[in-house]
Amino acid sequence: MKKKFITGLLAATMFVSPFIAPVTASANKLEEMQQEKERLDKENQNIQGNINVKEEKLQSLAEEKSSLEANVVQLQKEIDQVVRELKEQEDKLAAAEEKVIQLHKEIEALKDLIEQRKGKIENQARAVQTDGNSANLLDIVISAENLTDLLGRISLVNQLVDANEEIVLAQIEDQKTLENKQAEAKAKKEAIETLKAEIEMNRNNLVAQKDELDKTIIAVATNYDMTEEEKNAFVKEQEVIAAKTSTLSADMQAEQQRIITEQKSREAAEQKELEEREHQAAEAQVAAEKETANQKVAATQSANPSSSLNSGSSSAPSSKSRSSSTPSSSSNSGSTKSSSGFIRPSGGYTTSPFGYRVHPISGVKKLHGGMDFGGGGPIVAAQGGTVTIAQYHSTWGWYVKIDHGNGLSTLYAHMAQGSLRVSSGQQVSQGQQIGTMGTTGASTGVHLHFEVYQNGVRVNPASYLGM
């Protein structure tokens, strides 16, 4: 019968295994979604880096464009100033040209005057050459009627000589003036022409510079527009990724919620199935114990037929035997090993056995999956093993779970706060104190709730403690 019971537990364990596949599949799907989200986040970071580069380039281009435009404005001012200077020089040139024209008129007048004087001097020179001999001059003197007339005639001759001298001097002076005016007119015209050429060249240079700057500004503006288009393309791509990420996050939340919901439903179903299996196991164990007891009674009756004549007398000792065995087990100090190799985890008395009962808190009849010990005091490991859990739970309070190998483990619950003496992963020996009885978690008083698991299924601890 015990073999059948163990076989049933193994079958129950195998029944739980199909639930692993959906959990693994859901976890894999959620992990894939998380990896996709990480990939999108990384891609978004790369795009943001590209956007930052384009923004920096746009700022640089904008500054360059602004600087070029300022240079163009300054050049335009210089061009305007040169144009004004050129206009002034053109006005001066026009005035100079008028002046030159006037000088040319004066030069022509001087030329005429010089020609007239020249003719007069030439006439006088011929007269002197033909008539100006000493006899003629003597005649002029002798023919004078008196001294006064003589003096007058001499004065006339002097005047004639002086007049010719003045004409010659005036002629020389006017010739010099003519040459000076011609030189002045020529110099002024050349100077104005030279200045005008320089100004015109300067204006052409400035205009060329402005044209070059205008072309550069156009190139910078074109580059700016292209960069802005590239940035906008990255922004649109980023928006698409953001939309995908948002949708993926929503899907992940929905998937997580679905997994949680399925997990709760699965846990509830597993818990219900476990309770049913535990109930069946408990009934099977009770039936096995009852059958064993009946077999013992039958064997006793077969050995002593006279005992069957008085059933009352035979049952009384049996009852007495059972009642006497209970105190001895309750008073077990925990140092004596049972046939299964366990010792009692507490020296306290048994307050609630394994089996169905009305729950003291919820008031609902359900399986009590362990054995309770009251009285307080230290809690020790029922058998040596590895601590797998040492933490707080809302129902069990501060509790410890120990793995003893071969699918066997034990749980110790409701320990006093701060009394845990072991941690997860620690090796403990049989009888080593692991905590102190308390009333943490869902508890109505100081006690130890002790559970035994065989291949993940709770079984009656009494059979392992020899009670």
Short mmCIF file of C-alpha atoms in Angstrom, two decimals:
data_model
loop_
_atom_site.label_atom_id
_atom_site.label_comp_id
_atom_site.label_asym_id
_atom_site.label_seq_id
_atom_site.Cartn_x
_atom_site.Cartn_y
_atom_site.Cartn_z
CA MET A 1 0.00 0.00 0.00
CA LYS A 2 2.84 2.37 0.76
CA LYS A 3 4.21 1.63 -2.70
CA LYS A 4 0.86 2.54 -4.25
CA PHE A 5 0.85 5.79 -2.26
CA ILE A 6 4.30 6.79 -3.53
CA THR A 7 3.28 5.86 -7.08
CA GLY A 8 0.28 8.17 -6.74
CA LEU A 9 2.50 11.04 -5.59
CA LEU A 10 4.82 10.56 -8.58
CA ALA A 11 1.83 10.56 -10.92
CA ALA A 12 0.58 13.76 -9.34
CA THR A 13 3.99 15.32 -9.87
CA MET A 14 3.94 14.35 -13.54
CA PHE A 15 0.48 15.90 -13.83
CA VAL A 16 1.93 19.30 -12.90
CA SER A 17 4.69 19.19 -15.58
CA PRO A 18 2.46 20.18 -18.59
CA PHE A 19 2.03 23.59 -17.02
CA ILE A 20 5.74 24.33 -17.49
CA ALA A 21 5.56 24.61 -21.29
CA PRO A 22 3.08 27.56 -21.44
CA VAL A 23 5.04 29.42 -18.77
CA THR A 24 8.29 28.91 -20.69
CA ALA A 25 6.65 29.89 -23.98
CA SER A 26 5.20 33.07 -22.45
CA ALA A 27 8.54 33.91 -20.87
CA ASN A 28 10.30 33.40 -24.21
CA LYS A 29 7.79 35.62 -25.99
CA LEU A 30 8.14 38.33 -23.35
CA GLU A 31 11.94 38.05 -23.56
CA GLU A 32 11.78 38.43 -27.36
CA MET A 33 9.59 41.52 -26.94
CA GLN A 34 12.05 42.92 -24.39
CA GLN A 35 14.96 42.29 -26.78
CA GLU A 36 13.04 44.02 -29.58
CA LYS A 37 12.36 46.97 -27.30
CA GLU A 38 16.05 47.18 -26.38
CA ARG A 39 16.94 47.08 -30.09
CA LEU A 40 14.46 49.90 -30.80
CA ASP A 41 15.82 51.91 -27.87
CA LYS A 42 19.37 51.50 -29.20
CA GLU A 43 18.25 52.47 -32.70
CA ASN A 44 16.47 55.49 -31.24
CA GLN A 45 19.68 56.50 -29.45
CA ASN A 46 21.64 56.24 -32.70
CA ILE A 47 19.05 58.36 -34.51
CA GLN A 48 19.08 60.91 -31.69
CA GLY A 49 22.86 61.08 -32.09
CA ASN A 50 22.41 61.77 -35.81
CA ILE A 51 19.82 64.44 -35.02
CA ASN A 52 22.23 66.09 -32.57
CA VAL A 53 24.97 66.08 -35.24
CA LYS A 54 22.61 67.65 -37.78
CA GLU A 55 21.45 70.26 -35.26
CA GLU A 56 25.07 71.18 -34.53
CA LYS A 57 25.75 71.44 -38.26
CA LEU A 58 22.59 73.53 -38.74
CA GLN A 59 23.70 75.87 -35.98
CA SER A 60 27.16 76.15 -37.54
CA LEU A 61 25.66 76.82 -40.99
CA ALA A 62 23.26 79.38 -39.55
CA GLU A 63 26.15 81.17 -37.85
CA GLU A 64 28.20 81.04 -41.05
CA LYS A 65 25.26 82.33 -43.09
CA SER A 66 24.66 85.12 -40.59
CA SER A 67 28.36 86.07 -40.69
CA LEU A 68 28.38 86.06 -44.50
CA GLU A 69 25.24 88.17 -44.63
CA ALA A 70 26.86 90.65 -42.24
CA ASN A 71 29.92 90.75 -44.52
CA VAL A 72 27.67 91.32 -47.52
CA VAL A 73 25.97 94.20 -45.75
CA GLN A 74 29.36 95.71 -44.93
CA LEU A 75 30.53 95.22 -48.52
CA GLN A 76 27.37 96.83 -49.83
CA LYS A 77 28.05 99.81 -47.59
CA GLU A 78 31.59 100.01 -48.96
CA ILE A 79 30.28 99.68 -52.51
CA ASP A 80 27.77 102.44 -51.87
CA GLN A 81 30.55 104.62 -50.47
CA VAL A 82 32.73 103.91 -53.53
CA VAL A 83 29.83 104.67 -55.84
CA ARG A 84 29.34 107.99 -54.07
CA GLU A 85 33.04 108.74 -54.35
CA LEU A 86 32.94 107.74 -58.00
CA LYS A 87 30.00 110.10 -58.54
CA GLU A 88 31.91 112.89 -56.83
CA GLN A 89 34.96 112.21 -58.99
CA GLU A 90 32.80 112.05 -62.08
CA ASP A 91 31.36 115.44 -61.10
CA LYS A 92 34.89 116.74 -60.55
CA LEU A 93 35.91 115.28 -63.87
CA ALA A 94 33.02 117.01 -65.58
CA ALA A 95 34.01 120.29 -63.88
CA ALA A 96 37.62 119.66 -64.81
CA GLU A 97 36.62 118.99 -68.37
CA GLU A 98 34.70 122.30 -68.38
CA LYS A 99 37.78 123.92 -66.90
CA VAL A 100 39.92 122.36 -69.61
CA ILE A 101 37.50 123.61 -72.23
CA GLN A 102 37.76 127.11 -70.72
CA LEU A 103 41.52 126.80 -70.63
CA HIS A 104 41.47 125.76 -74.26
CA LYS A 105 39.43 128.87 -75.04
CA GLU A 106 41.90 131.02 -73.13
CA ILE A 107 44.72 129.23 -74.87
CA GLU A 108 43.15 129.95 -78.27
CA ALA A 109 42.68 133.62 -77.30
CA LEU A 110 46.31 133.82 -76.20
CA LYS A 111 47.33 132.17 -79.42
CA ASP A 112 45.39 134.80 -81.39
CA LEU A 113 46.87 137.60 -79.30
CA ILE A 114 50.34 136.19 -79.74
CA GLU A 115 49.83 135.92 -83.48
CA GLN A 116 48.61 139.52 -83.65
CA ARG A 117 51.61 140.73 -81.67
CA LYS A 118 53.83 138.63 -83.74
CA GLY A 119 52.50 140.24 -86.92
CA LYS A 120 52.84 143.71 -85.50
CA ILE A 121 56.42 143.07 -84.40
CA GLU A 122 57.24 141.62 -87.78
CA ASN A 123 55.77 144.76 -89.50
CA GLN A 124 57.72 147.07 -87.25
CA ALA A 125 60.83 145.00 -87.80
CA ARG A 126 60.45 145.30 -91.61
CA ALA A 127 59.80 149.04 -91.30
CA VAL A 128 62.91 149.47 -89.27
CA GLN A 129 64.86 147.32 -91.69
CA THR A 130 63.67 149.43 -94.72
CA ASP A 131 63.22 152.83 -93.23
CA GLY A 132 65.09 152.76 -89.98
CA ASN A 133 68.52 153.97 -91.34
CA SER A 134 70.52 156.73 -89.71
CA ALA A 135 69.59 159.28 -92.41
CA ASN A 136 65.91 158.82 -91.66
CA LEU A 137 66.48 159.15 -87.98
CA LEU A 138 68.66 162.24 -88.61
CA ASP A 139 65.92 163.67 -90.75
CA ILE A 140 63.54 163.26 -87.93
CA VAL A 141 65.89 165.15 -85.62
CA ILE A 142 66.92 167.86 -88.14
CA SER A 143 63.46 168.46 -89.35
CA ALA A 144 62.46 169.46 -85.84
CA GLU A 145 61.45 173.14 -85.85
CA ASN A 146 62.62 173.89 -82.36
CA LEU A 147 64.00 172.24 -79.23
CA THR A 148 60.66 171.39 -77.94
CA ASP A 149 59.77 169.73 -81.20
CA LEU A 150 63.12 167.95 -81.13
CA LEU A 151 62.56 166.65 -77.63
CA GLY A 152 59.14 165.52 -78.70
CA ARG A 153 60.50 163.66 -81.67
CA ILE A 154 63.14 161.95 -79.47
CA SER A 155 60.44 160.99 -76.97
CA LEU A 156 58.38 159.46 -79.80
CA VAL A 157 61.32 157.35 -80.84
CA ASN A 158 61.84 156.22 -77.25
CA GLN A 159 58.15 155.38 -76.99
CA LEU A 160 58.35 153.37 -80.16
CA VAL A 161 61.30 151.43 -78.80
CA ASP A 162 59.65 150.98 -75.40
CA ALA A 163 56.39 149.86 -77.06
CA ASN A 164 58.16 147.18 -79.03
CA GLU A 165 59.95 146.06 -75.88
CA GLU A 166 56.62 145.78 -73.99
CA ILE A 167 55.12 143.83 -76.86
CA VAL A 168 57.98 141.41 -76.84
CA LEU A 169 57.83 140.97 -73.06
CA ALA A 170 54.03 140.54 -73.13
CA GLN A 171 54.45 138.06 -75.93
CA ILE A 172 56.93 136.06 -73.87
CA GLU A 173 54.73 136.21 -70.76
CA ASP A 174 51.63 135.15 -72.65
CA GLN A 175 53.52 132.26 -74.22
CA LYS A 176 54.57 131.05 -70.78
CA THR A 177 50.99 131.40 -69.52
CA LEU A 178 49.76 129.44 -72.53
CA GLU A 179 52.19 126.64 -71.83
CA ASN A 180 51.33 126.58 -68.11
CA LYS A 181 47.60 126.48 -68.79
CA GLN A 182 48.05 123.69 -71.29
CA ALA A 183 50.17 121.75 -68.79
CA GLU A 184 47.64 122.43 -65.99
CA ALA A 185 44.72 121.27 -68.12
CA LYS A 186 46.55 118.14 -69.14
CA ALA A 187 47.62 117.32 -65.53
CA LYS A 188 44.12 117.83 -64.17
CA LYS A 189 42.58 115.64 -66.79
CA GLU A 190 45.17 112.91 -66.28
CA ALA A 191 44.77 113.01 -62.48
CA ILE A 192 41.00 112.83 -62.69
CA GLU A 193 41.17 110.01 -65.22
CA THR A 194 43.60 108.08 -62.99
CA LEU A 195 41.44 108.58 -59.88
CA LYS A 196 38.36 107.63 -61.78
CA ALA A 197 40.05 104.43 -63.04
CA GLU A 198 41.14 103.51 -59.48
CA ILE A 199 37.65 104.09 -58.09
CA GLU A 200 36.12 102.09 -60.91
CA MET A 201 38.55 99.23 -60.29
CA ASN A 202 37.81 99.34 -56.56
CA ARG A 203 34.09 99.27 -57.27
CA ASN A 204 34.52 96.31 -59.61
CA ASN A 205 36.54 94.44 -56.98
CA LEU A 206 33.90 95.06 -54.32
CA VAL A 207 31.13 94.00 -56.67
CA ALA A 208 33.08 90.82 -57.48
CA GLN A 209 33.53 90.14 -53.76
CA LYS A 210 29.84 90.70 -53.16
CA ASP A 211 28.94 88.36 -55.99
CA GLU A 212 31.25 85.72 -54.52
CA LEU A 213 29.73 86.14 -51.07
CA ASP A 214 26.25 85.93 -52.55
CA LYS A 215 27.20 82.64 -54.19
CA THR A 216 28.64 81.38 -50.88
CA ILE A 217 25.49 82.40 -49.04
CA ILE A 218 23.39 80.55 -51.60
CA ALA A 219 25.61 77.46 -51.16
CA VAL A 220 25.37 77.71 -47.36
CA ALA A 221 21.60 78.18 -47.54
CA THR A 222 21.29 75.18 -49.85
CA ASN A 223 23.43 73.10 -47.49
CA TYR A 224 21.33 74.34 -44.57
CA ASP A 225 18.12 73.28 -46.32
CA MET A 226 19.62 69.88 -47.15
CA THR A 227 20.80 69.39 -43.57
CA GLU A 228 17.40 70.43 -42.25
CA GLU A 229 15.75 67.93 -44.57
CA GLU A 230 18.11 65.22 -43.33
CA LYS A 231 17.35 66.17 -39.73
CA ASN A 232 13.61 66.12 -40.42
CA ALA A 233 14.02 62.69 -42.01
CA PHE A 234 15.75 61.47 -38.84
CA VAL A 235 13.03 63.05 -36.70
CA LYS A 236 10.34 61.25 -38.72
CA GLU A 237 12.25 58.01 -38.39
CA GLN A 238 12.53 58.62 -34.66
CA GLU A 239 8.78 59.23 -34.46
CA VAL A 240 8.16 55.92 -36.23
CA ILE A 241 10.47 54.12 -33.77
CA ALA A 242 8.78 55.92 -30.84
CA ALA A 243 5.40 54.71 -32.11
CA LYS A 244 6.74 51.16 -32.44
CA THR A 245 8.27 51.35 -28.96
CA SER A 246 5.04 52.68 -27.49
CA THR A 247 3.04 49.92 -29.15
CA LEU A 248 5.59 47.33 -28.06
CA SER A 249 5.51 48.65 -24.47
CA ALA A 250 1.73 48.42 -24.47
CA ASP A 251 1.96 44.88 -25.90
CA MET A 252 4.53 43.98 -23.26
CA GLN A 253 2.29 45.30 -20.49
CA ALA A 254 -0.63 43.38 -21.95
CA GLU A 255 1.53 40.25 -22.24
CA GLN A 256 2.78 40.66 -18.68
CA GLN A 257 -0.77 41.11 -17.45
CA ARG A 258 -1.85 38.07 -19.44
CA ILE A 259 1.00 36.02 -17.98
CA ILE A 260 0.11 37.20 -14.46
CA THR A 261 -3.54 36.35 -15.02
CA GLU A 262 -2.69 32.96 -16.50
CA GLN A 263 -0.20 32.35 -13.72
CA LYS A 264 -2.81 33.13 -11.08
CA SER A 265 -5.35 30.91 -12.79
CA ARG A 266 -2.76 28.17 -13.17
CA GLU A 267 -1.66 28.50 -9.56
CA ALA A 268 -5.27 28.37 -8.42
CA ALA A 269 -5.87 25.28 -10.56
CA GLU A 270 -2.63 23.71 -9.35
CA GLN A 271 -3.49 24.53 -5.75
CA LYS A 272 -6.94 23.00 -6.17
CA GLU A 273 -5.48 19.95 -7.87
CA LEU A 274 -2.79 19.72 -5.20
CA GLU A 275 -5.35 19.90 -2.43
CA GLU A 276 -7.41 17.21 -4.15
CA ARG A 277 -4.34 15.00 -4.54
CA GLU A 278 -3.32 15.67 -0.96
CA HIS A 279 -6.83 14.83 0.13
CA GLN A 280 -6.71 11.60 -1.86
CA ALA A 281 -3.26 10.86 -0.51
CA ALA A 282 -4.42 11.54 3.03
CA GLU A 283 -7.44 9.28 2.57
CA ALA A 284 -5.23 6.62 0.99
CA GLN A 285 -2.82 6.88 3.90
CA VAL A 286 -5.64 6.65 6.44
CA ALA A 287 -7.05 3.67 4.58
CA ALA A 288 -3.63 2.05 4.47
CA GLU A 289 -3.13 2.62 8.19
CA LYS A 290 -6.60 1.25 8.90
CA GLU A 291 -5.93 -1.80 6.73
CA THR A 292 -2.62 -2.31 8.50
CA ALA A 293 -4.37 -2.06 11.87
CA ASN A 294 -7.05 -4.55 10.75
CA GLN A 295 -4.36 -6.91 9.53
CA LYS A 296 -2.64 -6.70 12.89
CA VAL A 297 -5.95 -7.33 14.69
CA ALA A 298 -6.69 -10.29 12.42
CA ALA A 299 -3.22 -11.68 12.98
CA THR A 300 -3.65 -11.27 16.75
CA GLN A 301 -7.04 -13.00 16.67
CA SER A 302 -5.62 -15.83 14.61
CA ALA A 303 -2.83 -16.26 17.12
CA ASN A 304 -5.21 -16.07 20.14
CA PRO A 305 -8.71 -17.27 19.22
CA SER A 306 -10.01 -16.76 22.78
CA SER A 307 -9.49 -13.01 22.50
CA SER A 308 -12.21 -12.83 19.87
CA LEU A 309 -14.82 -13.98 22.41
CA ASN A 310 -14.63 -10.60 24.20
CA SER A 311 -14.32 -7.79 21.69
CA GLY A 312 -14.68 -5.08 24.33
CA SER A 313 -11.73 -6.28 26.33
CA SER A 314 -9.57 -6.46 23.23
CA SER A 315 -10.43 -2.96 22.07
CA ALA A 316 -9.81 -1.32 25.39
CA PRO A 317 -6.13 -2.12 25.49
CA SER A 318 -5.81 -0.92 21.92
CA SER A 319 -7.41 2.38 22.82
CA LYS A 320 -5.25 2.60 25.85
CA SER A 321 -2.24 1.93 23.74
CA ARG A 322 -3.13 4.73 21.35
CA SER A 323 -3.84 7.20 24.12
CA SER A 324 -0.61 6.40 25.83
CA SER A 325 1.36 6.83 22.67
CA THR A 326 0.12 10.38 22.08
CA PRO A 327 1.64 11.92 25.20
CA SER A 328 4.92 10.22 24.54
CA SER A 329 5.11 11.66 21.06
CA SER A 330 4.05 15.10 22.24
CA SER A 331 6.70 15.13 24.86
CA ASN A 332 9.43 14.14 22.43
CA SER A 333 12.30 16.57 22.94
CA GLY A 334 13.44 16.34 19.31
CA SER A 335 16.61 14.35 19.92
CA THR A 336 15.14 10.92 19.05
CA LYS A 337 15.19 9.94 15.39
CA SER A 338 12.18 8.31 13.80
CA SER A 339 12.41 5.33 11.49
CA SER A 340 12.54 7.75 8.54
CA GLY A 341 15.56 9.51 10.05
CA PHE A 342 13.70 12.68 11.15
CA ILE A 343 13.66 14.33 14.56
CA ARG A 344 10.98 16.61 15.94
CA PRO A 345 11.59 20.25 14.87
CA SER A 346 10.28 21.51 18.20
CA GLY A 347 9.93 20.32 21.76
CA GLY A 348 6.45 21.84 21.93
CA TYR A 349 3.17 19.95 21.97
CA THR A 350 1.06 19.17 18.90
CA THR A 351 -1.79 21.67 18.54
CA SER A 352 -3.13 20.85 15.07
CA PRO A 353 -2.40 17.73 12.98
CA PHE A 354 -2.25 17.30 9.20
CA GLY A 355 -5.69 17.00 7.54
CA TYR A 356 -8.91 18.87 6.81
CA ARG A 357 -10.15 21.36 9.37
CA VAL A 358 -12.01 24.65 9.70
CA HIS A 359 -9.38 27.31 9.16
CA PRO A 360 -9.04 29.43 12.36
CA ILE A 361 -8.84 32.71 10.38
CA SER A 362 -10.94 32.26 7.23
CA GLY A 363 -13.49 29.91 8.83
CA VAL A 364 -13.42 27.76 5.67
CA LYS A 365 -12.92 24.01 5.83
CA LYS A 366 -9.74 23.22 3.95
CA LEU A 367 -6.68 21.03 4.14
CA HIS A 368 -4.19 21.86 6.85
CA GLY A 369 -1.07 20.86 4.95
CA GLY A 370 1.25 20.58 7.91
CA MET A 371 1.50 20.00 11.66
CA ASP A 372 1.44 22.73 14.31
CA PHE A 373 3.53 22.72 17.50
CA GLY A 374 2.76 25.11 20.37
CA GLY A 375 4.53 26.23 23.50
CA GLY A 376 7.31 28.38 22.08
CA GLY A 377 11.05 27.77 22.07
CA PRO A 378 13.74 27.03 19.50
CA ILE A 379 13.12 25.47 16.09
CA VAL A 380 15.65 22.91 14.77
CA ALA A 381 16.20 21.23 11.40
CA ALA A 382 14.35 17.89 11.30
CA GLN A 383 17.09 16.56 9.04
CA GLY A 384 20.31 17.88 7.55
CA GLY A 385 20.21 19.62 4.15
CA THR A 386 20.50 22.85 2.20
CA VAL A 387 18.48 25.97 3.04
CA THR A 388 16.60 27.01 -0.14
CA ILE A 389 14.44 29.78 1.36
CA ALA A 390 14.88 31.99 4.43
CA GLN A 391 12.61 35.03 4.11
CA TYR A 392 9.25 36.63 4.92
CA HIS A 393 5.90 35.55 3.45
CA SER A 394 2.52 37.20 3.98
CA THR A 395 0.96 33.88 5.05
CA TRP A 396 3.86 31.96 6.58
CA GLY A 397 5.55 35.00 8.11
CA TRP A 398 9.27 34.46 8.63
CA TYR A 399 9.94 30.94 7.37
CA VAL A 400 12.69 28.55 6.28
CA LYS A 401 12.61 25.75 3.73
CA ILE A 402 15.27 23.02 3.66
CA ASP A 403 16.02 20.61 0.83
CA HIS A 404 17.08 17.17 2.12
CA GLY A 405 17.61 15.55 -1.30
CA ASN A 406 15.78 12.71 -3.02
CA GLY A 407 12.72 14.94 -3.54
CA LEU A 408 12.26 15.47 0.22
CA SER A 409 12.05 18.93 1.82
CA THR A 410 10.65 20.57 4.97
CA LEU A 411 9.17 23.98 5.77
CA TYR A 412 9.17 25.86 9.12
CA ALA A 413 6.79 28.84 9.37
CA HIS A 414 5.66 31.71 11.70
CA MET A 415 9.12 32.23 13.22
CA ALA A 416 9.69 35.22 15.46
CA GLN A 417 10.97 38.34 13.71
CA GLY A 418 14.76 38.58 13.85
CA SER A 419 15.16 34.97 15.03
CA LEU A 420 16.31 33.41 11.75
CA ARG A 421 19.76 31.89 12.19
CA VAL A 422 20.28 30.60 8.64
CA SER A 423 20.25 32.02 5.11
CA SER A 424 19.54 30.72 1.62
CA GLY A 425 22.22 28.40 0.29
CA GLN A 426 23.53 27.51 3.74
CA GLN A 427 24.16 23.88 4.73
CA VAL A 428 22.55 22.86 8.04
CA SER A 429 22.90 19.75 10.11
CA GLN A 430 20.13 17.79 11.81
CA GLY A 431 19.15 19.36 15.14
CA GLN A 432 20.79 22.73 14.28
CA GLN A 433 18.68 25.66 15.46
CA ILE A 434 17.30 27.63 12.53
CA GLY A 435 14.97 30.03 14.39
CA THR A 436 12.52 30.57 17.25
CA MET A 437 8.75 30.01 17.38
CA GLY A 438 6.70 33.17 16.85
CA THR A 439 3.40 34.38 15.44
CA THR A 440 4.37 36.26 12.25
CA GLY A 441 2.26 36.05 9.08
CA ALA A 442 -1.29 34.59 9.15
CA SER A 443 -1.12 33.27 12.70
CA THR A 444 -3.41 33.25 15.74
CA GLY A 445 -0.69 32.62 18.33
CA VAL A 446 2.88 31.56 18.96
CA HIS A 447 3.49 28.21 17.26
CA LEU A 448 5.50 26.36 14.60
CA HIS A 449 3.79 25.30 11.38
CA PHE A 450 5.80 22.36 10.06
CA GLU A 451 5.36 20.89 6.56
CA VAL A 452 6.95 17.95 4.71
CA TYR A 453 7.10 17.80 0.90
CA GLN A 454 7.68 14.65 -1.13
CA ASN A 455 8.42 15.48 -4.78
CA GLY A 456 6.74 18.86 -4.30
CA VAL A 457 3.56 17.44 -2.70
CA ARG A 458 2.72 18.08 0.95
CA VAL A 459 2.41 14.89 2.97
CA ASN A 460 1.56 14.11 6.58
CA PRO A 461 4.60 15.01 8.73
CA ALA A 462 3.49 12.54 11.41
CA SER A 463 4.57 9.56 9.31
CA TYR A 464 8.07 11.03 9.05
CA LEU A 465 8.26 11.95 12.71
CA GLY A 466 7.10 8.49 13.83
CA MET A 467 4.02 9.92 15.53
#
